[in-house]
PDB file of C-alpha atoms in Angstrom:
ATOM      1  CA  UNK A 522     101.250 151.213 275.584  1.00  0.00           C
ATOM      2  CA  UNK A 523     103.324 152.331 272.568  1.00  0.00           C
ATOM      3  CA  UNK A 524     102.082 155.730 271.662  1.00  0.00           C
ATOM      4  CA  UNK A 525     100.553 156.216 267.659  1.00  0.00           C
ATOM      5  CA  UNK A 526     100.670 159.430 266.049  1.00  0.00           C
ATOM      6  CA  UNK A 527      96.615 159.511 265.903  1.00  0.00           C
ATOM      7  CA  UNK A 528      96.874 163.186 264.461  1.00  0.00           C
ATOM      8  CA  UNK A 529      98.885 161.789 261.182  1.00  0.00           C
ATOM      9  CA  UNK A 530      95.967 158.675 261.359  1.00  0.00           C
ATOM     10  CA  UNK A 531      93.375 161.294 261.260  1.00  0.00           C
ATOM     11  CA  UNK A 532      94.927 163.780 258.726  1.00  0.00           C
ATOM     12  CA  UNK A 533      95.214 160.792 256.196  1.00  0.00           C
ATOM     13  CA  UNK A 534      91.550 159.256 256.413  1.00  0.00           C
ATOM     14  CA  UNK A 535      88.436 161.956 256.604  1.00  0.00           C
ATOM     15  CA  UNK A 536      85.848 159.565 258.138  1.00  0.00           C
ATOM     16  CA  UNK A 537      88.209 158.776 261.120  1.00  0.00           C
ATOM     17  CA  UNK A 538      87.897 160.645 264.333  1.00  0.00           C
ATOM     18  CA  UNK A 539      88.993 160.366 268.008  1.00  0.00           C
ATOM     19  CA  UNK A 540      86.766 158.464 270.757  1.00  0.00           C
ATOM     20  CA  UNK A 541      88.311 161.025 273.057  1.00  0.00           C
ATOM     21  CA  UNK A 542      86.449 163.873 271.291  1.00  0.00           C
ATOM     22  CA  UNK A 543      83.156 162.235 271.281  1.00  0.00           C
ATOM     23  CA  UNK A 544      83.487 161.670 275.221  1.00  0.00           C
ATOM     24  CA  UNK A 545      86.595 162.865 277.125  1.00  0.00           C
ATOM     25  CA  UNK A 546      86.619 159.829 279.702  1.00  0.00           C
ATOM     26  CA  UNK A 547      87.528 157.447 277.137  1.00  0.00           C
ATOM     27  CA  UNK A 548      91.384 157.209 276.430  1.00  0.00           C
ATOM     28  CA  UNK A 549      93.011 158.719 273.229  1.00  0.00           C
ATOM     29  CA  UNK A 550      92.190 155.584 270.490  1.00  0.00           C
ATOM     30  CA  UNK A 551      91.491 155.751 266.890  1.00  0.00           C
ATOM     31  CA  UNK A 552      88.397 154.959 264.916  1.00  0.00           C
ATOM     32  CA  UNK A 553      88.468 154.037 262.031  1.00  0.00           C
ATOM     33  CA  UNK A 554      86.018 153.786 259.299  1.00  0.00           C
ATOM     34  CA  UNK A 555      84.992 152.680 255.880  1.00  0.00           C
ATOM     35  CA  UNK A 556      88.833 151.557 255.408  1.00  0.00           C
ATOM     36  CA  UNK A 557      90.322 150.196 252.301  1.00  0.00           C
ATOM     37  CA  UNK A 558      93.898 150.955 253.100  1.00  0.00           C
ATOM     38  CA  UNK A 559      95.877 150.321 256.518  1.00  0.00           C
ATOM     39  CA  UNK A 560      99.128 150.563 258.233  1.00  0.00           C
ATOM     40  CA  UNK A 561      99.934 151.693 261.509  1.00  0.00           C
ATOM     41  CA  UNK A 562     103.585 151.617 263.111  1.00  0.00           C
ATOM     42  CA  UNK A 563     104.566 151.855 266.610  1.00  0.00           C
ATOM     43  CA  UNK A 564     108.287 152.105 268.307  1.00  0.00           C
ATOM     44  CA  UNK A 565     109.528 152.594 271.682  1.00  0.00           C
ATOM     45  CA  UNK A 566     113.151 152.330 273.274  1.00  0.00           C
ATOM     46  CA  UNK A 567     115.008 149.379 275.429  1.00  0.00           C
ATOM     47  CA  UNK A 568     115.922 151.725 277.808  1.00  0.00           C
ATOM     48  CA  UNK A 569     112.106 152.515 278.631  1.00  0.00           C
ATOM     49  CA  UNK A 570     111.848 148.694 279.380  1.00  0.00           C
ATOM     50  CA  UNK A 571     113.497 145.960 282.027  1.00  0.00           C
ATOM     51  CA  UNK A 572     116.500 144.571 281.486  1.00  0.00           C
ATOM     52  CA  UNK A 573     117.249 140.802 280.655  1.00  0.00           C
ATOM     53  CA  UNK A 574     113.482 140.745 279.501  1.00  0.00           C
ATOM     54  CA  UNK A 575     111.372 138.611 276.673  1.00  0.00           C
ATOM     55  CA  UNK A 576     108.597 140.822 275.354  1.00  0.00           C
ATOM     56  CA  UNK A 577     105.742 140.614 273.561  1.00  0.00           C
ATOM     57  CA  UNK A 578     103.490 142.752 271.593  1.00  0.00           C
ATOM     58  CA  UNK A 579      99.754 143.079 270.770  1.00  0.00           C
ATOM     59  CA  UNK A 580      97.693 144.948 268.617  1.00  0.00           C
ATOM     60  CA  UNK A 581      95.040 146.262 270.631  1.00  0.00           C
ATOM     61  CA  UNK A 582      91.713 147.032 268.623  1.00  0.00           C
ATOM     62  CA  UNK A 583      87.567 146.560 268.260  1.00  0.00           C
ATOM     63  CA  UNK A 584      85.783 145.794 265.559  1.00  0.00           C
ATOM     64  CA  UNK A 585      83.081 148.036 264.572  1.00  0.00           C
ATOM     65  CA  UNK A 586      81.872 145.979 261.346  1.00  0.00           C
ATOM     66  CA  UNK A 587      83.504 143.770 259.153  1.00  0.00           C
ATOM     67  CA  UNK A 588      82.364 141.325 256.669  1.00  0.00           C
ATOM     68  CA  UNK A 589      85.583 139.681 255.543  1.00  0.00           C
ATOM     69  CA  UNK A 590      88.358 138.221 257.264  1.00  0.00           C
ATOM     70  CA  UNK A 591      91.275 141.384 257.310  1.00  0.00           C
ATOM     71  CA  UNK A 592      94.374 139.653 256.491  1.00  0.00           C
ATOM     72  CA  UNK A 593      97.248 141.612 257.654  1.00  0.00           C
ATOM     73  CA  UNK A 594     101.487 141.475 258.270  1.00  0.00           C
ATOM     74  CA  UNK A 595     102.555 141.768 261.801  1.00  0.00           C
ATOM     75  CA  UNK A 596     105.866 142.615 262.129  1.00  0.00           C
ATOM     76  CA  UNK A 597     108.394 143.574 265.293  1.00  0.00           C
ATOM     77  CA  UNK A 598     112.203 144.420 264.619  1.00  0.00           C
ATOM     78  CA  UNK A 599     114.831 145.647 266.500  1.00  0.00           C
ATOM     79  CA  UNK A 600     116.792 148.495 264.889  1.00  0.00           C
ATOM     80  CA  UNK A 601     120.222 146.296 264.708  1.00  0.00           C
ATOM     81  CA  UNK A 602     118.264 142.852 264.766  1.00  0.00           C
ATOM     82  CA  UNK A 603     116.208 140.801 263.515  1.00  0.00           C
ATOM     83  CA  UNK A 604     112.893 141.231 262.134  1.00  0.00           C
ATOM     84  CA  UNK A 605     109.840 139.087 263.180  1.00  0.00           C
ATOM     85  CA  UNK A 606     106.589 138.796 260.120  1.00  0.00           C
ATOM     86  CA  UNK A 607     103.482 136.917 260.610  1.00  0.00           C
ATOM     87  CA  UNK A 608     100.425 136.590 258.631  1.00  0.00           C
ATOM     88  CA  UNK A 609      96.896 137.325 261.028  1.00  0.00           C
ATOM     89  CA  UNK A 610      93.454 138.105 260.200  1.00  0.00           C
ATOM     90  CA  UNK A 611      91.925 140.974 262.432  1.00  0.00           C
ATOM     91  CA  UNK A 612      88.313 139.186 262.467  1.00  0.00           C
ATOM     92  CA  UNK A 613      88.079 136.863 264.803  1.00  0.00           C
ATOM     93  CA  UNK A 614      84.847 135.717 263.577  1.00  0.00           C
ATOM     94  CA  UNK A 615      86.022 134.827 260.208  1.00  0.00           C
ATOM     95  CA  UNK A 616      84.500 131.603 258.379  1.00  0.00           C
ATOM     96  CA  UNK A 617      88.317 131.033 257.333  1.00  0.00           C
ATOM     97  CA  UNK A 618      89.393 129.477 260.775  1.00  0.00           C
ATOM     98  CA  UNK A 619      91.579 126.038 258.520  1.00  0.00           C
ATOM     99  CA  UNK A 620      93.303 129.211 256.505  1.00  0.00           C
ATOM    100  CA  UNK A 621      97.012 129.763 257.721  1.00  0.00           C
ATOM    101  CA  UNK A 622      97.220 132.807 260.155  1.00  0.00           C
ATOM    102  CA  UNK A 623      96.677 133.847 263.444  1.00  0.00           C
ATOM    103  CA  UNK A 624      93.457 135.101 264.410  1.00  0.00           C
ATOM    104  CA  UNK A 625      93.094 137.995 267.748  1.00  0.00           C
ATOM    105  CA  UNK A 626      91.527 137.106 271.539  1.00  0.00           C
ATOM    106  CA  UNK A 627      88.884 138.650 273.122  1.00  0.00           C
ATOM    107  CA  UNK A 628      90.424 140.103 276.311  1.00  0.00           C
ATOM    108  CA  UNK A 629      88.397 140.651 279.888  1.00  0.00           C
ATOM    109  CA  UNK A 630      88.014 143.940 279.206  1.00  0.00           C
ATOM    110  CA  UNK A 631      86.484 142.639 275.754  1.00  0.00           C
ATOM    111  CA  UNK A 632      88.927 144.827 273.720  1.00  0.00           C
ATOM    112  CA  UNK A 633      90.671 142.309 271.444  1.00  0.00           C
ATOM    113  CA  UNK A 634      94.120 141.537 270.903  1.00  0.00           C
ATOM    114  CA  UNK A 635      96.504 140.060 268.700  1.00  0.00           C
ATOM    115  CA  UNK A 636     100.181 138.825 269.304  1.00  0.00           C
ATOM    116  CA  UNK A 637     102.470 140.694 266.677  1.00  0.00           C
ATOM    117  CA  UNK A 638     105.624 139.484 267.792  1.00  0.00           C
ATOM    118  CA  UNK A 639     108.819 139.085 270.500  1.00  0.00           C
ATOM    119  CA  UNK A 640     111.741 140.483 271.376  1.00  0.00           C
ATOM    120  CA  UNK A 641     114.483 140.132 274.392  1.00  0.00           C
ATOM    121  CA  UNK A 642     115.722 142.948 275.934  1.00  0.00           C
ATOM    122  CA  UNK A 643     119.285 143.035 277.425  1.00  0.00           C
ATOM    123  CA  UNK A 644     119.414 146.477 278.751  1.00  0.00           C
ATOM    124  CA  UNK A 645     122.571 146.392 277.927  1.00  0.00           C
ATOM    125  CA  UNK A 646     122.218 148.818 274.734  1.00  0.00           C
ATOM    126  CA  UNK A 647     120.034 151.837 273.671  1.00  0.00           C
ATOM    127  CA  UNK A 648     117.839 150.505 270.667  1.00  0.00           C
ATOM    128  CA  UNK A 649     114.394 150.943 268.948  1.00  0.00           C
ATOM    129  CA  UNK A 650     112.137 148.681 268.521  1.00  0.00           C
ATOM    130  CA  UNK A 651     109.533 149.355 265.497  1.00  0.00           C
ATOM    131  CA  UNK A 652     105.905 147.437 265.198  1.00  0.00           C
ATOM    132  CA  UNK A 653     103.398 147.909 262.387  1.00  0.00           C
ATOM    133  CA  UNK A 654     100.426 146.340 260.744  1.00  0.00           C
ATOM    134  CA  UNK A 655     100.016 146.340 257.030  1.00  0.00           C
ATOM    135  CA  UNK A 656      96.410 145.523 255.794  1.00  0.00           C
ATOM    136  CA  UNK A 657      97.268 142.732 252.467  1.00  0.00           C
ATOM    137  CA  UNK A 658      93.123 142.670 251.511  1.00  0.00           C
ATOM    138  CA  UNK A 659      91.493 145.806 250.710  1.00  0.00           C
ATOM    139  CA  UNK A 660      88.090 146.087 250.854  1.00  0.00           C
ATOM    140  CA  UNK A 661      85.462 149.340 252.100  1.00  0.00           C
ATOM    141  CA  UNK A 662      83.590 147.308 254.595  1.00  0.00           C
ATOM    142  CA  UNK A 663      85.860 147.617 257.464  1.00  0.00           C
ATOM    143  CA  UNK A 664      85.842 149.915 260.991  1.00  0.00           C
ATOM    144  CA  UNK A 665      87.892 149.632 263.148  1.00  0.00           C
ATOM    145  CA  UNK A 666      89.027 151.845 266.843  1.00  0.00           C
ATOM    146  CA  UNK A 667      92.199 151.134 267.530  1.00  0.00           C
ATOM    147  CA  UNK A 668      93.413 151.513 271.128  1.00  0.00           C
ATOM    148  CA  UNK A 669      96.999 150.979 270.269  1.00  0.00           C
ATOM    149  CA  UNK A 670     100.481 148.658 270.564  1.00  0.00           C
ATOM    150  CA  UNK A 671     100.521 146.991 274.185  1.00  0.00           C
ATOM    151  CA  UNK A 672     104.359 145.961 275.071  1.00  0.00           C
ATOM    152  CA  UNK A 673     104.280 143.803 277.881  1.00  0.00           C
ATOM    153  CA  UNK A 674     106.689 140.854 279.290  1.00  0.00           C
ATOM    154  CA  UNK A 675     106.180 137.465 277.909  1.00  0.00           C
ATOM    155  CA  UNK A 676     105.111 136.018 281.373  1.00  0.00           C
ATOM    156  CA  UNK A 677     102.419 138.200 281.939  1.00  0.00           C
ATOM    157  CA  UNK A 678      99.332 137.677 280.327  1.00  0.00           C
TER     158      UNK A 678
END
């Protein structure tokens, strides 16, 4: 899991707060409320990773409420590459299915997920790799929690 600076989330939007504070089993995620503005970004190093690897990541997140469909950029660059930008809509139980986009999975452990892009890693140098999501719609009716940026190899799933 990529680690978020949750303390610079929190600092920035009054109504958000920490699961972990409400009950200290959960994990360290983000909740998110009332939001008309969003972006979150996420980086971790090759080095931390295997070599001569495809990799994915995925948004990781819950919807609290939402009445719209939360159109959003995903986007995954290395530091000396390539970037990689795709439209998505957060709610997965948007009206809007025909509109172009990708749209996020419910997972088994019913968090849900959403693919924000790929990159191979050589192992061969030390790079960055940066991930955020930009929120294009704004609109008050939105909560989110956010558990975070999963980085995982393409062949798992």
């Amino acid at each position: 899991m990529v680690e978020l600076d949750f303390d610079a989330l929190l600092s920035q939007n009054k109504t958000t707060r920490r699961l972990s504070e409400l009950d200290e089993q959960l994990p360290e995620v983000g909740v998110l409320r009332h939001l008309c503005w969003l972006e979150i970004h996420g980086m971790i190093n090759t080095f931390s990773l295997s070599p001569n690897t495809l990799y994915r990541a995925f948004l990781v997140f819950k919807i609290i409420d939402v009445v719209h469909k939360f159109l959003v950029v995903l986007s995954v660059r290395k530091i000396r590459g390539h970037i990689m930008t795709k439209m998505a809509y957060l709610n997965p139980y948007s009206l809007e299915r025909e509109a172009p986009g990708q749209f996020p999975r419910v997972r088994s452990d019913d968090w849900l997920e959403i693919e924000m892009g790929e990159f191979f890693n050589s192992g061969l140098e030390d790079e960055e790799v940066q991930m955020s999501v930009v929120r294009l719609d704004g609109c008050w009716n939105t909560s989110l929690i956010i558990e975070g940026i999963e980085v995982r190899p393409k062949d798992d799933n």
